[in-house]
Amino acid sequence: MKVALFSTKPYDRESFEAIDHPHEVDFFPQRLTEDSVELARGYPAVCAFANDVLGAAVIHALSEGGTEVVALRCAGCNHVDFDAVAETGMRVVHVPAYSPNAVAEHAVTLLMATNRHLLRSNRRLRDNNYGLHGLAGFDLVDKTVGVIGTGKIGTVFARILGAGFGTRVIAFDPYPNDHCREMGVEYVGIEELFQRSDVISLHCPLTDDSHHLIDAQAIARMKTGVVIVNTSRGPVIDTQAAIEGVKSGRIGGLGLDVYEHEGGLFFEDHSDEVLTDDLFARLLGFQNVVITGHQAFLTHEALDQIARQTLGNLTCIETGTACEREITPADEQAD
Ligand code: NAI
């Protein structure tokens, strides 16, 4: 199948080219948007990533250009307009589980970097300053960690924190799972989680329910000094409210791999440009906010799995075999 792969980075190309497959993949560095969608004309399949634009206009333009399949090389599909998918008959496949460990381990990295002030201490060393004032963190053992969303990634995170660090893990999920319960995770309501947690880590998808789940009211109910980690999707946190929370000291640390307005910012080199996003600039100015640019998924193992599963999905579609990683508009409505 002829595939136009958008938002190509060198690591995407390497992982796709390392695999033997029957498809003809053309690599486009451009992000898929209304402006670039014309590049996909004549390609029966398009491969897109998390920050490609798959709103109604792009889906209709893809359909008019002959595209029949959108193969997402990511888990989240919150950026796809499924009404337009239903109208056009487009098929959408994704990669729901390439490496939950990659993301969960990165969430732990952000937590530890924030708690132990790694960026600040590293900056000091480069300035020949070995003073330790202001660098005290806290032991995680016996602290309460609140996990929001105990699916594949949240479960691994809960295991690492509970079994590895000896924390008490509490969780909120509308669909609790037995595996977490067996590990000793205590499911609680969201209010109780906000009130009891020393650390809160977000692992839920972005939906209407989770949009701005962490807003000013939620932050006001949290413990003073709470550390919040977000590797899920940016809009789960109301950024302005989080900034106010850091300024007031209610939030003691923020570890972010995703950002509410990251589209068009993350994944690209903007070093020759002026940063025009004032909210993001404010976040960058805090000593106790550690940010990575949506790299939680980026391990060699995950990249290999993403490429393998994406190509496998396309083979299923081409050969008419049922594809277990297909998302239909009906699935989306059921969520
Ligand atoms: P999953 O589908 O296995 O688990 C999601 C869990 O969240 C489910 O148990 C579900 O019941 C729960 N949930 C749904 N709505 C909720 C709500 N309002 N509040 C609390 N829990 C809720 O998904 P998985 O694989 O664990 O991924 C979680 C999210 O992580 C993805 O949706 C995606 O947005 C994000 N992600 C981020 C990556 C990164 O590189 N930063 C990479 C991969 C995923």
CSV table of C-alpha atoms and ligand atoms in Angstrom, one decimal:
chain,number,residue,atom,x,y,z
A,1,MET,CA,0.0,0.0,0.0
A,2,LYS,CA,1.3,3.5,-0.8
A,3,VAL,CA,1.7,5.4,2.4
A,4,ALA,CA,2.4,9.1,3.0
A,5,LEU,CA,4.0,9.4,6.4
A,6,PHE,CA,3.7,12.9,7.8
A,7,SER,CA,5.7,14.7,10.5
A,8,THR,CA,8.7,12.4,9.7
A,9,LYS,CA,11.7,12.7,12.0
A,10,PRO,CA,15.0,10.9,11.5
A,11,TYR,CA,14.1,8.3,14.2
A,12,ASP,CA,10.7,7.5,12.4
A,13,ARG,CA,12.5,6.9,9.2
A,14,GLU,CA,15.1,4.7,10.8
A,15,SER,CA,12.5,2.5,12.6
A,16,PHE,CA,10.3,2.1,9.6
A,17,GLU,CA,13.2,1.4,7.3
A,18,ALA,CA,14.6,-1.2,9.6
A,19,ILE,CA,11.6,-3.5,9.0
A,20,ASP,CA,10.9,-5.7,6.0
A,21,HIS,CA,7.4,-4.9,4.8
A,22,PRO,CA,5.4,-4.9,1.5
A,23,HIS,CA,4.3,-1.2,1.7
A,24,GLU,CA,5.7,1.8,-0.2
A,25,VAL,CA,6.3,4.5,2.4
A,26,ASP,CA,7.1,8.1,1.4
A,27,PHE,CA,8.4,10.2,4.2
A,28,PHE,CA,7.2,13.8,4.5
A,29,PRO,CA,8.8,16.1,7.2
A,30,GLN,CA,5.7,18.3,7.1
A,31,ARG,CA,3.1,18.2,9.8
A,32,LEU,CA,-0.3,17.2,8.4
A,33,THR,CA,-2.5,20.3,8.4
A,34,GLU,CA,-5.0,21.9,6.0
A,35,ASP,CA,-2.0,23.5,4.3
A,36,SER,CA,0.0,20.3,3.7
A,37,VAL,CA,-2.9,17.8,3.1
A,38,GLU,CA,-2.5,18.2,-0.7
A,39,LEU,CA,0.8,16.2,-0.4
A,40,ALA,CA,-1.4,13.1,0.5
A,41,ARG,CA,-3.3,13.3,-2.8
A,42,GLY,CA,-3.3,9.9,-4.4
A,43,TYR,CA,-2.0,8.0,-1.4
A,44,PRO,CA,-4.5,5.3,-0.2
A,45,ALA,CA,-3.0,5.5,3.3
A,46,VAL,CA,-1.7,8.3,5.5
A,47,CYS,CA,0.4,7.8,8.6
A,48,ALA,CA,0.0,10.5,11.2
A,49,PHE,CA,1.3,11.3,14.7
A,50,ALA,CA,0.0,12.9,17.8
A,51,ASN,CA,0.2,16.6,16.7
A,52,ASP,CA,-0.9,16.1,13.1
A,53,VAL,CA,-4.2,17.8,12.5
A,54,LEU,CA,-7.0,15.4,11.7
A,55,GLY,CA,-10.0,17.7,12.1
A,56,ALA,CA,-13.0,17.6,9.7
A,57,ALA,CA,-11.4,19.7,7.0
A,58,VAL,CA,-8.3,17.5,6.8
A,59,ILE,CA,-10.3,14.3,6.9
A,60,HIS,CA,-12.6,15.5,4.0
A,61,ALA,CA,-9.6,16.7,2.0
A,62,LEU,CA,-7.9,13.4,2.5
A,63,SER,CA,-11.0,11.5,1.4
A,64,GLU,CA,-11.3,13.7,-1.7
A,65,GLY,CA,-7.7,13.0,-2.6
A,66,GLY,CA,-8.3,9.2,-2.5
A,67,THR,CA,-7.0,8.4,1.0
A,68,GLU,CA,-8.9,5.6,2.6
A,69,VAL,CA,-6.9,4.8,5.8
A,70,VAL,CA,-5.4,6.9,8.5
A,71,ALA,CA,-2.8,4.9,10.3
A,72,LEU,CA,-2.0,6.7,13.6
A,73,ARG,CA,1.4,5.9,14.9
A,74,CYS,CA,0.4,6.9,18.4
A,75,ALA,CA,-2.1,5.6,21.0
A,76,GLY,CA,-4.2,8.8,21.6
A,77,CYS,CA,-6.9,9.6,19.0
A,78,ASN,CA,-8.4,12.7,20.6
A,79,HIS,CA,-7.2,14.8,17.6
A,80,VAL,CA,-9.3,12.8,15.1
A,81,ASP,CA,-12.8,14.1,14.1
A,82,PHE,CA,-14.7,10.9,14.1
A,83,ASP,CA,-17.9,12.5,12.7
A,84,ALA,CA,-15.9,13.3,9.6
A,85,VAL,CA,-14.5,9.8,9.6
A,86,ALA,CA,-18.0,8.4,9.7
A,87,GLU,CA,-19.1,10.8,6.9
A,88,THR,CA,-16.3,9.8,4.6
A,89,GLY,CA,-16.0,6.1,5.4
A,90,MET,CA,-12.3,6.6,6.2
A,91,ARG,CA,-10.8,3.8,8.3
A,92,VAL,CA,-8.6,4.7,11.3
A,93,VAL,CA,-6.0,2.4,12.9
A,94,HIS,CA,-3.7,3.2,15.8
A,95,VAL,CA,-1.0,1.7,18.1
A,96,PRO,CA,-2.7,1.4,21.5
A,97,ALA,CA,0.2,-0.3,23.4
A,98,TYR,CA,3.7,0.0,22.0
A,99,SER,CA,5.5,0.4,25.3
A,100,PRO,CA,3.6,1.5,28.4
A,101,ASN,CA,6.9,1.2,30.2
A,102,ALA,CA,8.5,3.9,28.1
A,103,VAL,CA,5.8,6.5,29.2
A,104,ALA,CA,5.5,5.3,32.8
A,105,GLU,CA,9.3,5.4,33.2
A,106,HIS,CA,9.4,8.9,31.8
A,107,ALA,CA,6.7,10.0,34.2
A,108,VAL,CA,9.0,8.7,37.0
A,109,THR,CA,11.9,10.6,35.5
A,110,LEU,CA,9.9,13.8,35.5
A,111,LEU,CA,8.8,13.2,39.1
A,112,MET,CA,12.3,12.6,40.3
A,113,ALA,CA,13.8,15.4,38.3
A,114,THR,CA,11.2,17.8,39.8
A,115,ASN,CA,11.4,16.5,43.4
A,116,ARG,CA,15.3,16.5,43.5
A,117,HIS,CA,15.7,19.8,41.6
A,118,LEU,CA,17.9,18.2,38.9
A,119,LEU,CA,17.8,21.1,36.5
A,120,ARG,CA,18.6,23.7,39.1
A,121,SER,CA,21.4,21.7,40.6
A,122,ASN,CA,22.9,21.0,37.1
A,123,ARG,CA,22.7,24.7,36.2
A,124,ARG,CA,24.6,25.5,39.5
A,125,LEU,CA,27.4,23.1,38.8
A,126,ARG,CA,28.0,24.7,35.4
A,127,ASP,CA,28.3,28.0,37.3
A,128,ASN,CA,30.9,26.5,39.6
A,129,ASN,CA,28.4,26.8,42.5
A,130,TYR,CA,28.2,23.7,44.7
A,131,GLY,CA,25.8,25.2,47.3
A,132,LEU,CA,22.9,23.0,48.2
A,133,HIS,CA,20.4,25.5,49.6
A,134,GLY,CA,17.0,25.2,47.9
A,135,LEU,CA,17.7,21.7,46.6
A,136,ALA,CA,16.0,19.6,49.3
A,137,GLY,CA,13.6,17.1,48.0
A,138,PHE,CA,11.4,14.5,49.8
A,139,ASP,CA,11.7,10.8,50.3
A,140,LEU,CA,9.0,9.0,48.3
A,141,VAL,CA,8.7,6.1,50.6
A,142,ASP,CA,5.4,6.2,52.6
A,143,LYS,CA,4.2,9.2,50.6
A,144,THR,CA,0.8,9.0,48.9
A,145,VAL,CA,0.8,9.0,45.1
A,146,GLY,CA,-2.4,9.5,43.3
A,147,VAL,CA,-2.7,8.0,39.8
A,148,ILE,CA,-5.4,9.3,37.5
A,149,GLY,CA,-6.2,6.7,34.9
A,150,THR,CA,-5.0,3.1,35.6
A,151,GLY,CA,-4.9,1.7,32.1
A,152,LYS,CA,-1.8,0.3,30.5
A,153,ILE,CA,0.6,3.2,31.4
A,154,GLY,CA,-1.0,4.1,34.8
A,155,THR,CA,-0.7,0.5,35.9
A,156,VAL,CA,3.0,0.3,35.1
A,157,PHE,CA,3.5,3.7,36.9
A,158,ALA,CA,1.6,2.4,39.9
A,159,ARG,CA,3.7,-0.8,40.0
A,160,ILE,CA,7.0,1.2,39.8
A,161,LEU,CA,5.9,3.6,42.5
A,162,GLY,CA,4.4,1.0,44.8
A,163,ALA,CA,6.8,-1.9,44.5
A,164,GLY,CA,9.9,0.2,43.7
A,165,PHE,CA,9.7,3.3,45.9
A,166,GLY,CA,7.4,1.9,48.6
A,167,THR,CA,4.8,4.6,48.2
A,168,ARG,CA,1.1,4.2,49.0
A,169,VAL,CA,-0.7,4.3,45.7
A,170,ILE,CA,-4.3,5.6,45.4
A,171,ALA,CA,-6.1,5.9,42.1
A,172,PHE,CA,-9.1,7.3,40.3
A,173,ASP,CA,-10.4,5.6,37.2
A,174,PRO,CA,-14.1,5.2,36.1
A,175,TYR,CA,-13.1,1.6,35.3
A,176,PRO,CA,-10.9,0.3,38.1
A,177,ASN,CA,-8.9,-2.8,37.2
A,178,ASP,CA,-8.3,-5.9,39.3
A,179,HIS,CA,-4.6,-6.1,38.5
A,180,CYS,CA,-4.1,-2.8,40.2
A,181,ARG,CA,-6.2,-3.8,43.2
A,182,GLU,CA,-4.1,-7.0,43.5
A,183,MET,CA,-1.0,-4.8,43.6
A,184,GLY,CA,-2.5,-2.9,46.6
A,185,VAL,CA,-3.7,0.1,44.7
A,186,GLU,CA,-6.6,1.7,46.6
A,187,TYR,CA,-9.3,3.2,44.3
A,188,VAL,CA,-10.8,6.4,45.7
A,189,GLY,CA,-13.0,9.2,44.3
A,190,ILE,CA,-11.3,12.1,42.5
A,191,GLU,CA,-11.9,14.5,45.4
A,192,GLU,CA,-10.3,12.2,47.9
A,193,LEU,CA,-7.3,11.7,45.5
A,194,PHE,CA,-6.8,15.5,45.2
A,195,GLN,CA,-6.9,15.9,49.0
A,196,ARG,CA,-4.7,12.9,50.0
A,197,SER,CA,-2.0,12.9,47.3
A,198,ASP,CA,1.6,14.2,47.8
A,199,VAL,CA,2.2,13.4,44.1
A,200,ILE,CA,-0.4,13.2,41.3
A,201,SER,CA,0.4,11.6,38.0
A,202,LEU,CA,-2.0,11.8,35.0
A,203,HIS,CA,-2.5,8.8,32.8
A,204,CYS,CA,-6.0,9.2,31.4
A,205,PRO,CA,-6.9,10.0,27.8
A,206,LEU,CA,-8.1,13.4,26.8
A,207,THR,CA,-11.9,13.4,26.7
A,208,ASP,CA,-14.7,15.8,27.4
A,209,ASP,CA,-14.6,14.5,31.0
A,210,SER,CA,-10.8,14.9,31.5
A,211,HIS,CA,-10.4,18.3,29.7
A,212,HIS,CA,-9.2,20.7,32.4
A,213,LEU,CA,-9.6,18.0,35.1
A,214,ILE,CA,-6.8,19.8,36.9
A,215,ASP,CA,-8.3,23.3,37.1
A,216,ALA,CA,-8.2,26.0,39.8
A,217,GLN,CA,-10.9,24.3,41.9
A,218,ALA,CA,-9.0,21.0,41.8
A,219,ILE,CA,-5.7,22.6,42.7
A,220,ALA,CA,-7.3,24.5,45.6
A,221,ARG,CA,-8.2,21.1,47.1
A,222,MET,CA,-4.8,19.6,46.8
A,223,LYS,CA,-2.1,19.4,49.5
A,224,THR,CA,0.3,22.4,49.7
A,225,GLY,CA,3.4,21.5,47.8
A,226,VAL,CA,1.9,18.7,45.7
A,227,VAL,CA,3.9,17.5,42.7
A,228,ILE,CA,1.9,17.0,39.5
A,229,VAL,CA,3.2,15.0,36.6
A,230,ASN,CA,1.5,15.0,33.2
A,231,THR,CA,2.5,12.6,30.5
A,232,SER,CA,-1.1,12.2,29.2
A,233,ARG,CA,-2.4,15.1,27.1
A,234,GLY,CA,-1.8,18.8,27.7
A,235,PRO,CA,-5.4,20.0,28.0
A,236,VAL,CA,-6.0,17.7,31.0
A,237,ILE,CA,-4.4,20.5,32.9
A,238,ASP,CA,-5.7,24.1,32.7
A,239,THR,CA,-2.3,25.7,32.2
A,240,GLN,CA,-3.2,29.1,33.5
A,241,ALA,CA,-4.5,27.6,36.7
A,242,ALA,CA,-1.4,25.5,37.1
A,243,ILE,CA,0.8,28.6,36.7
A,244,GLU,CA,-1.2,30.3,39.5
A,245,GLY,CA,-0.8,27.2,41.6
A,246,VAL,CA,3.0,27.3,41.2
A,247,LYS,CA,3.1,31.0,41.9
A,248,SER,CA,1.1,30.6,45.1
A,249,GLY,CA,3.2,27.6,46.2
A,250,ARG,CA,0.2,25.2,46.3
A,251,ILE,CA,1.9,23.3,43.5
A,252,GLY,CA,5.5,22.4,44.7
A,253,GLY,CA,6.6,20.9,41.4
A,254,LEU,CA,5.3,20.3,38.0
A,255,GLY,CA,6.7,17.7,35.6
A,256,LEU,CA,5.2,18.1,32.1
A,257,ASP,CA,5.8,16.0,29.0
A,258,VAL,CA,2.7,17.5,27.3
A,259,TYR,CA,1.4,21.0,27.1
A,260,GLU,CA,-2.0,22.4,26.4
A,261,HIS,CA,-1.0,24.4,23.3
A,262,GLU,CA,1.9,22.1,22.1
A,263,GLY,CA,0.6,21.7,18.6
A,264,GLY,CA,2.9,23.6,16.2
A,265,LEU,CA,5.4,24.1,19.0
A,266,PHE,CA,6.6,20.6,20.1
A,267,PHE,CA,8.6,18.2,17.8
A,268,GLU,CA,10.1,21.1,15.8
A,269,ASP,CA,13.3,23.2,16.0
A,270,HIS,CA,12.1,26.8,16.6
A,271,SER,CA,15.5,28.0,17.8
A,272,ASP,CA,15.7,30.8,15.1
A,273,GLU,CA,12.3,32.2,16.2
A,274,VAL,CA,11.0,34.3,19.1
A,275,LEU,CA,8.9,32.3,21.5
A,276,THR,CA,5.5,33.9,21.2
A,277,ASP,CA,3.6,31.6,23.6
A,278,ASP,CA,3.5,33.7,26.8
A,279,LEU,CA,1.9,30.8,28.9
A,280,PHE,CA,4.7,28.5,27.9
A,281,ALA,CA,7.3,31.1,28.5
A,282,ARG,CA,5.9,31.6,32.0
A,283,LEU,CA,6.2,27.8,32.6
A,284,LEU,CA,9.8,27.8,31.4
A,285,GLY,CA,10.6,30.6,33.9
A,286,PHE,CA,9.9,28.5,37.0
A,287,GLN,CA,12.7,26.7,38.8
A,288,ASN,CA,10.4,23.9,39.9
A,289,VAL,CA,8.8,23.1,36.6
A,290,VAL,CA,10.5,20.5,34.5
A,291,ILE,CA,9.3,20.2,30.9
A,292,THR,CA,10.1,17.7,28.1
A,293,GLY,CA,8.6,18.1,24.6
A,294,HIS,CA,6.3,15.1,24.3
A,295,GLN,CA,9.2,12.6,24.4
A,296,ALA,CA,7.8,10.1,26.9
A,297,PHE,CA,7.2,7.5,24.1
A,298,LEU,CA,10.7,7.9,22.7
A,299,THR,CA,12.6,4.7,23.5
A,300,HIS,CA,14.2,2.4,20.9
A,301,GLU,CA,11.8,-0.4,21.9
A,302,ALA,CA,8.7,1.8,21.6
A,303,LEU,CA,9.8,3.2,18.2
A,304,ASP,CA,10.3,-0.4,16.9
A,305,GLN,CA,6.9,-1.4,18.2
A,306,ILE,CA,5.2,1.7,16.7
A,307,ALA,CA,6.7,0.9,13.3
A,308,ARG,CA,5.9,-2.8,13.4
A,309,GLN,CA,2.3,-2.4,14.6
A,310,THR,CA,1.6,0.5,12.1
A,311,LEU,CA,2.9,-1.5,9.2
A,312,GLY,CA,1.0,-4.6,10.5
A,313,ASN,CA,-2.2,-2.5,10.7
A,314,LEU,CA,-1.8,-1.4,7.1
A,315,THR,CA,-1.2,-5.1,6.0
A,316,CYS,CA,-4.5,-6.1,7.7
A,317,ILE,CA,-6.4,-3.3,6.0
A,318,GLU,CA,-4.8,-4.2,2.6
A,319,THR,CA,-5.5,-7.9,2.9
A,320,GLY,CA,-9.0,-7.5,4.3
A,321,THR,CA,-8.0,-9.2,7.6
A,322,ALA,CA,-9.8,-7.9,10.7
A,323,CYS,CA,-7.6,-5.4,12.4
A,324,GLU,CA,-7.9,-5.4,16.2
A,325,ARG,CA,-6.2,-2.0,16.3
A,326,GLU,CA,-8.9,-0.3,14.2
A,327,ILE,CA,-11.0,2.5,15.9
A,328,THR,CA,-14.4,3.0,14.5
A,329,PRO,CA,-16.7,6.1,15.0
A,330,ALA,CA,-19.0,3.7,17.0
A,331,ASP,CA,-16.1,2.8,19.4
A,332,GLU,CA,-15.5,6.6,19.9
A,333,GLN,CA,-19.2,7.2,20.7
A,334,ALA,CA,-19.2,4.2,23.1
A,335,ASP,CA,-16.4,6.0,25.1
B,1,NAI,P1,-5.4,3.1,28.4
B,1,NAI,O1,-6.6,3.3,27.5
B,1,NAI,O2,-4.8,1.8,28.6
B,1,NAI,O3,-5.8,3.7,29.8
B,1,NAI,C1,-6.5,4.9,30.1
B,1,NAI,C2,-7.2,4.7,31.4
B,1,NAI,O4,-7.8,6.0,31.7
B,1,NAI,C3,-8.4,3.7,31.3
B,1,NAI,O5,-8.3,2.8,32.4
B,1,NAI,C4,-9.6,4.6,31.5
B,1,NAI,O6,-10.7,4.0,32.1
B,1,NAI,C5,-9.1,5.8,32.3
B,1,NAI,N1,-9.9,7.0,32.1
B,1,NAI,C6,-10.6,7.4,31.1
B,1,NAI,N2,-11.2,8.6,31.4
B,1,NAI,C7,-10.8,8.9,32.6
B,1,NAI,C8,-11.0,10.1,33.5
B,1,NAI,N3,-11.8,11.1,33.1
B,1,NAI,N4,-10.4,10.1,34.7
B,1,NAI,C9,-9.6,9.0,35.1
B,1,NAI,N5,-9.3,8.0,34.3
B,1,NAI,C10,-9.9,7.9,33.1
B,1,NAI,O7,-4.4,4.2,27.9
B,1,NAI,P2,-2.8,4.2,28.1
B,1,NAI,O8,-2.1,3.4,27.0
B,1,NAI,O9,-2.5,3.9,29.5
B,1,NAI,O10,-2.5,5.8,27.8
B,1,NAI,C11,-3.0,6.8,28.6
B,1,NAI,C12,-2.8,8.1,27.9
B,1,NAI,O11,-1.4,8.4,27.8
B,1,NAI,C13,-3.2,8.1,26.4
B,1,NAI,O12,-4.6,8.3,26.2
B,1,NAI,C14,-2.4,9.2,25.8
B,1,NAI,O13,-3.1,10.4,25.9
B,1,NAI,C15,-1.2,9.3,26.7
B,1,NAI,N6,0.1,8.9,26.1
B,1,NAI,C16,1.1,9.8,26.1
B,1,NAI,C17,2.3,9.5,25.5
B,1,NAI,C18,3.5,10.4,25.6
B,1,NAI,O14,4.5,10.3,24.8
B,1,NAI,N7,3.5,11.5,26.4
B,1,NAI,C19,2.5,8.2,24.8
B,1,NAI,C20,1.4,7.3,24.8
B,1,NAI,C21,0.2,7.7,25.5
